[in-house]
Tab-separated table of C-alpha atoms in Angstrom:
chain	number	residue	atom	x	y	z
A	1	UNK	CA	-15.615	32.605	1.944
A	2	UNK	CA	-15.250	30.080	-1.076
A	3	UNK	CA	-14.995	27.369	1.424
A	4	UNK	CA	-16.351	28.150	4.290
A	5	UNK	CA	-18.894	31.092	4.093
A	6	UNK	CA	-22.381	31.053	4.852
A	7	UNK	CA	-23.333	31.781	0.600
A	8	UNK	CA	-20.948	29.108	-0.357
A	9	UNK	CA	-22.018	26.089	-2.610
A	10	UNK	CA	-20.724	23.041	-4.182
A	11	UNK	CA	-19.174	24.156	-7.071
A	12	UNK	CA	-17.158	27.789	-5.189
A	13	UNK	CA	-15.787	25.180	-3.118
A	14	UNK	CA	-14.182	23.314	-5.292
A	15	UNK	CA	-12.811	25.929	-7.265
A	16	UNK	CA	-11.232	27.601	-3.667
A	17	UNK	CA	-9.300	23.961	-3.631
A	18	UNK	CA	-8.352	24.199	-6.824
A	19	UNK	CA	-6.883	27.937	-6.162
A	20	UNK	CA	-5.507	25.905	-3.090
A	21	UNK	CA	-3.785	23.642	-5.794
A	22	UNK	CA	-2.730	25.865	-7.551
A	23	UNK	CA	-0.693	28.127	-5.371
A	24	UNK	CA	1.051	25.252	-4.471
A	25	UNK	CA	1.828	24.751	-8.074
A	26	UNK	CA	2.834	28.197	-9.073
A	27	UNK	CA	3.111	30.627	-6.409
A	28	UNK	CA	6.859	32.331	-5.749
A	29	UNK	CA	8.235	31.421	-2.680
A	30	UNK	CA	7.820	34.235	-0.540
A	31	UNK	CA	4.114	34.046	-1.501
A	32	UNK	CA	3.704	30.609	-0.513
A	33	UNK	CA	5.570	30.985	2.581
A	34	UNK	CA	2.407	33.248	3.195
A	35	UNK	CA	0.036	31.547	1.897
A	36	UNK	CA	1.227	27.809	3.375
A	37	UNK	CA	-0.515	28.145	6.574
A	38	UNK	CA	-4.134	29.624	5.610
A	39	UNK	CA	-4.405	26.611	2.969
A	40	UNK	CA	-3.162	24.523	5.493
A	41	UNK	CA	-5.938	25.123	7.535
A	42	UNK	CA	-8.495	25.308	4.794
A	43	UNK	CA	-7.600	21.430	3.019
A	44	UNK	CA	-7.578	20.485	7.050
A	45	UNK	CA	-11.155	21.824	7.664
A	46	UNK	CA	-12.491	20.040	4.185
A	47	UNK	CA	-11.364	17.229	4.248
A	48	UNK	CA	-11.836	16.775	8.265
A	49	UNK	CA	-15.533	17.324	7.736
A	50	UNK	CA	-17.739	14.101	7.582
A	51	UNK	CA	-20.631	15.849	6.558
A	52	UNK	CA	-18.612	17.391	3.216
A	53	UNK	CA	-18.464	16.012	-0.112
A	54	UNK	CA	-16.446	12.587	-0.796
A	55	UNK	CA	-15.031	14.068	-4.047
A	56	UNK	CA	-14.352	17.472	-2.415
A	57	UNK	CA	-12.685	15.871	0.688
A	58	UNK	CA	-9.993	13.473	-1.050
A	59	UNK	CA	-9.354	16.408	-3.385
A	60	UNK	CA	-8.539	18.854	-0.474
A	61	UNK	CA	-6.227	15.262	0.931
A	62	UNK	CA	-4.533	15.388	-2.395
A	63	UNK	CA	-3.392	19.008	-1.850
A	64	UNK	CA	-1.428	18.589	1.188
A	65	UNK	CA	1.083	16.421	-1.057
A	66	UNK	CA	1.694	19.450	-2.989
A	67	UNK	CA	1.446	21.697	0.048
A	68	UNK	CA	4.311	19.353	1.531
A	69	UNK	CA	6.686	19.936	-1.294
A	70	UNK	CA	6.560	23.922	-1.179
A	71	UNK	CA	5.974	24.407	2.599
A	72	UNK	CA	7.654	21.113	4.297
A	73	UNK	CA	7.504	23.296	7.672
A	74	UNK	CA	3.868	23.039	7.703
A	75	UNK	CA	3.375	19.655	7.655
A	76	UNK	CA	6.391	19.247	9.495
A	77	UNK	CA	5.338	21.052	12.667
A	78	UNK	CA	1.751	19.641	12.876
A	79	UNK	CA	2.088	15.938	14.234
A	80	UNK	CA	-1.059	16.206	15.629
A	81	UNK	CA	-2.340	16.120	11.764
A	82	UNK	CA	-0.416	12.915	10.867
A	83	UNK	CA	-1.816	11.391	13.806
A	84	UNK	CA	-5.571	11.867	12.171
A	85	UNK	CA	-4.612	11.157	9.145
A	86	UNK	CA	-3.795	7.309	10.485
A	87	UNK	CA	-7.173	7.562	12.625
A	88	UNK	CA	-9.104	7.759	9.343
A	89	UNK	CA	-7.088	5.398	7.639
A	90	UNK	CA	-8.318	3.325	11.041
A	91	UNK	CA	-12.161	4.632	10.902
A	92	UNK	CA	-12.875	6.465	7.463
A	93	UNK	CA	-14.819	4.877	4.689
A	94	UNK	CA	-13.181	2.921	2.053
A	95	UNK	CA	-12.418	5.842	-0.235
A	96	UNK	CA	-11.444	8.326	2.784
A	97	UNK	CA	-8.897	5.447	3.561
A	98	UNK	CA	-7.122	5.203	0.693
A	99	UNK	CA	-7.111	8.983	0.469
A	100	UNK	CA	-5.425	9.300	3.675
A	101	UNK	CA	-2.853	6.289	3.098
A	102	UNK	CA	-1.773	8.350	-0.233
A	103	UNK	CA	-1.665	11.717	2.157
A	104	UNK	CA	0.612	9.708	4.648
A	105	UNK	CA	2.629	8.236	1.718
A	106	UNK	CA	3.066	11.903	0.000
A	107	UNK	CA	3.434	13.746	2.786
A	108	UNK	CA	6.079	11.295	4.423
A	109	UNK	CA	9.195	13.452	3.505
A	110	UNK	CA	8.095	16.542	4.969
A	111	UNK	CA	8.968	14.645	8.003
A	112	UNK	CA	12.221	14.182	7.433
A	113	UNK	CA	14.623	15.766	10.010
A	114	UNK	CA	12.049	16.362	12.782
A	115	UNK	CA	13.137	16.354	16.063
A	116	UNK	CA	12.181	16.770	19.531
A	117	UNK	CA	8.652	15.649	20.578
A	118	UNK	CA	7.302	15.848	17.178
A	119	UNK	CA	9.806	12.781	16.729
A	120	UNK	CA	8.873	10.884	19.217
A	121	UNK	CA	5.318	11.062	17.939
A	122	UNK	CA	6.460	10.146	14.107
A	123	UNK	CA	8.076	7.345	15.736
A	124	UNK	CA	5.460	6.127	18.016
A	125	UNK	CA	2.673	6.543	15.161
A	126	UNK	CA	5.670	4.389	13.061
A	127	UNK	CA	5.584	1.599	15.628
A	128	UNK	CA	1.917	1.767	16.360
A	129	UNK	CA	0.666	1.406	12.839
A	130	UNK	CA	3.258	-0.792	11.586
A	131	UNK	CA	1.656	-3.682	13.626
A	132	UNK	CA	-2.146	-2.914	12.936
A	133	UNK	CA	-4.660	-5.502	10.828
A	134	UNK	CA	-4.951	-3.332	8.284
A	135	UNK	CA	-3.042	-3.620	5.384
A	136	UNK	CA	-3.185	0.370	4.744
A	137	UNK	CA	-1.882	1.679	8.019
A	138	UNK	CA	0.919	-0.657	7.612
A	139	UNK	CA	1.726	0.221	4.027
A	140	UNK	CA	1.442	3.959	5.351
A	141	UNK	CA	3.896	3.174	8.368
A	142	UNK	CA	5.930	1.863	6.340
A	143	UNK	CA	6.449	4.608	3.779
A	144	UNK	CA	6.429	7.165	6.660
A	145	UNK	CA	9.266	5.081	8.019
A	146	UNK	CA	11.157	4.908	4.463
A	147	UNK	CA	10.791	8.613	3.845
A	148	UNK	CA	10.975	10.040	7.138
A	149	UNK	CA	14.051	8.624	8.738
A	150	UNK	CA	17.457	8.270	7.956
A	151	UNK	CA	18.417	4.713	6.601
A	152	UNK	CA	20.780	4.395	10.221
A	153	UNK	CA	17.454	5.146	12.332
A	154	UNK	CA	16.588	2.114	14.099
A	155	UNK	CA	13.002	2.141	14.297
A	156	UNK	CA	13.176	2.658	10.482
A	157	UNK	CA	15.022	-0.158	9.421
A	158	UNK	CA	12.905	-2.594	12.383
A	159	UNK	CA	9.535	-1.447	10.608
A	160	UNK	CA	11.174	-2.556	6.948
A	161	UNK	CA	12.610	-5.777	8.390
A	162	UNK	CA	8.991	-6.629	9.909
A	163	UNK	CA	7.440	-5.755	6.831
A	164	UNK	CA	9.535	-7.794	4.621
A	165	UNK	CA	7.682	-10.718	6.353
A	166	UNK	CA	4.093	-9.095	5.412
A	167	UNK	CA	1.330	-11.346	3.869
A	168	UNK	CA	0.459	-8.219	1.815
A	169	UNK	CA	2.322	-8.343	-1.540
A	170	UNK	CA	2.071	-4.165	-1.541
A	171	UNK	CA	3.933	-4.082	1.662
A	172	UNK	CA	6.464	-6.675	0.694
């Protein structure tokens, strides 16, 4: 209701992310194993909303780091997330861009030791973004490729040689 109900305001929703947070931070285990999914779902629907509050939105982006580190299996088994995440690096505003590169970039080992379709995905969104003309989705491929993927994974060590070779002194 903090979030989402129809009595909500500015300030309750802020404060439900920062409950968000803070599970993350300091729930047990078997409590966030619980919880993981629910906030999930919550930091997707804020900061997937256009219409919601810059400052709200990149603080509900900043929470799936944290969400990544205490429920990997989340983020792990939602590709279909990652793959937005690069269309607003793509489309968002400047600050929503940023946001969504450092998302990509802390989220990046939750990836690691996917398999099946969801790796061909984290590959081909690798590969994809890793040749774009903007400087973020390649800095994100990249650190999806670092973190993701073994250091014998071919596509992994391709994206690193290409980006060696970047005019962008971050990427380098």
């Amino acid at each position: 209701d903090g979030l989402f109900g129809t009595t909500t305001n500015a300030r309750l929703k802020k404060f439900s992310i920062e409950m968000c947070h803070h599970v993350c931070d300091y729930a047990n285990a078997a409590s966030k194993a619980i919880y993981g999914p629910l906030i999930f779902q919550a930091l997707q629907k804020t900061c997937m909303k256009d219409d919601e509050d810059l400052q709200l939105r990149i603080f509900a982006f900043q929470g799936f780091g944290k969400l990544s580190k205490c429920v990997p299996t989340t983020i792990q088994s939602n590709t279909v997330f990652l793959q937005k995440l690069f269309t607003y690096i793509e489309k968002g505003g400047s600050d929503i861009q940023v946001a969504a590169q450092k998302t990509i970039g802390s989220i990046a080992s939750a990836y690691e030791g996917v398999s099946g379709q969801n790796l061909l995905l984290v590959e081909k969104l690798v590969l994809e973004n890793s040749e774009k003309s903007s400087t973020l989705q390649r800095l994100a491929a990249l650190q999806l490729a670092v973190r993701a993927f073994p250091c014998d994974n071919v596509l992994s060590r391709y994206v690193c040689l290409i980006s060696t070779g970047d005019s962008s002194d971050e990427i380098r």
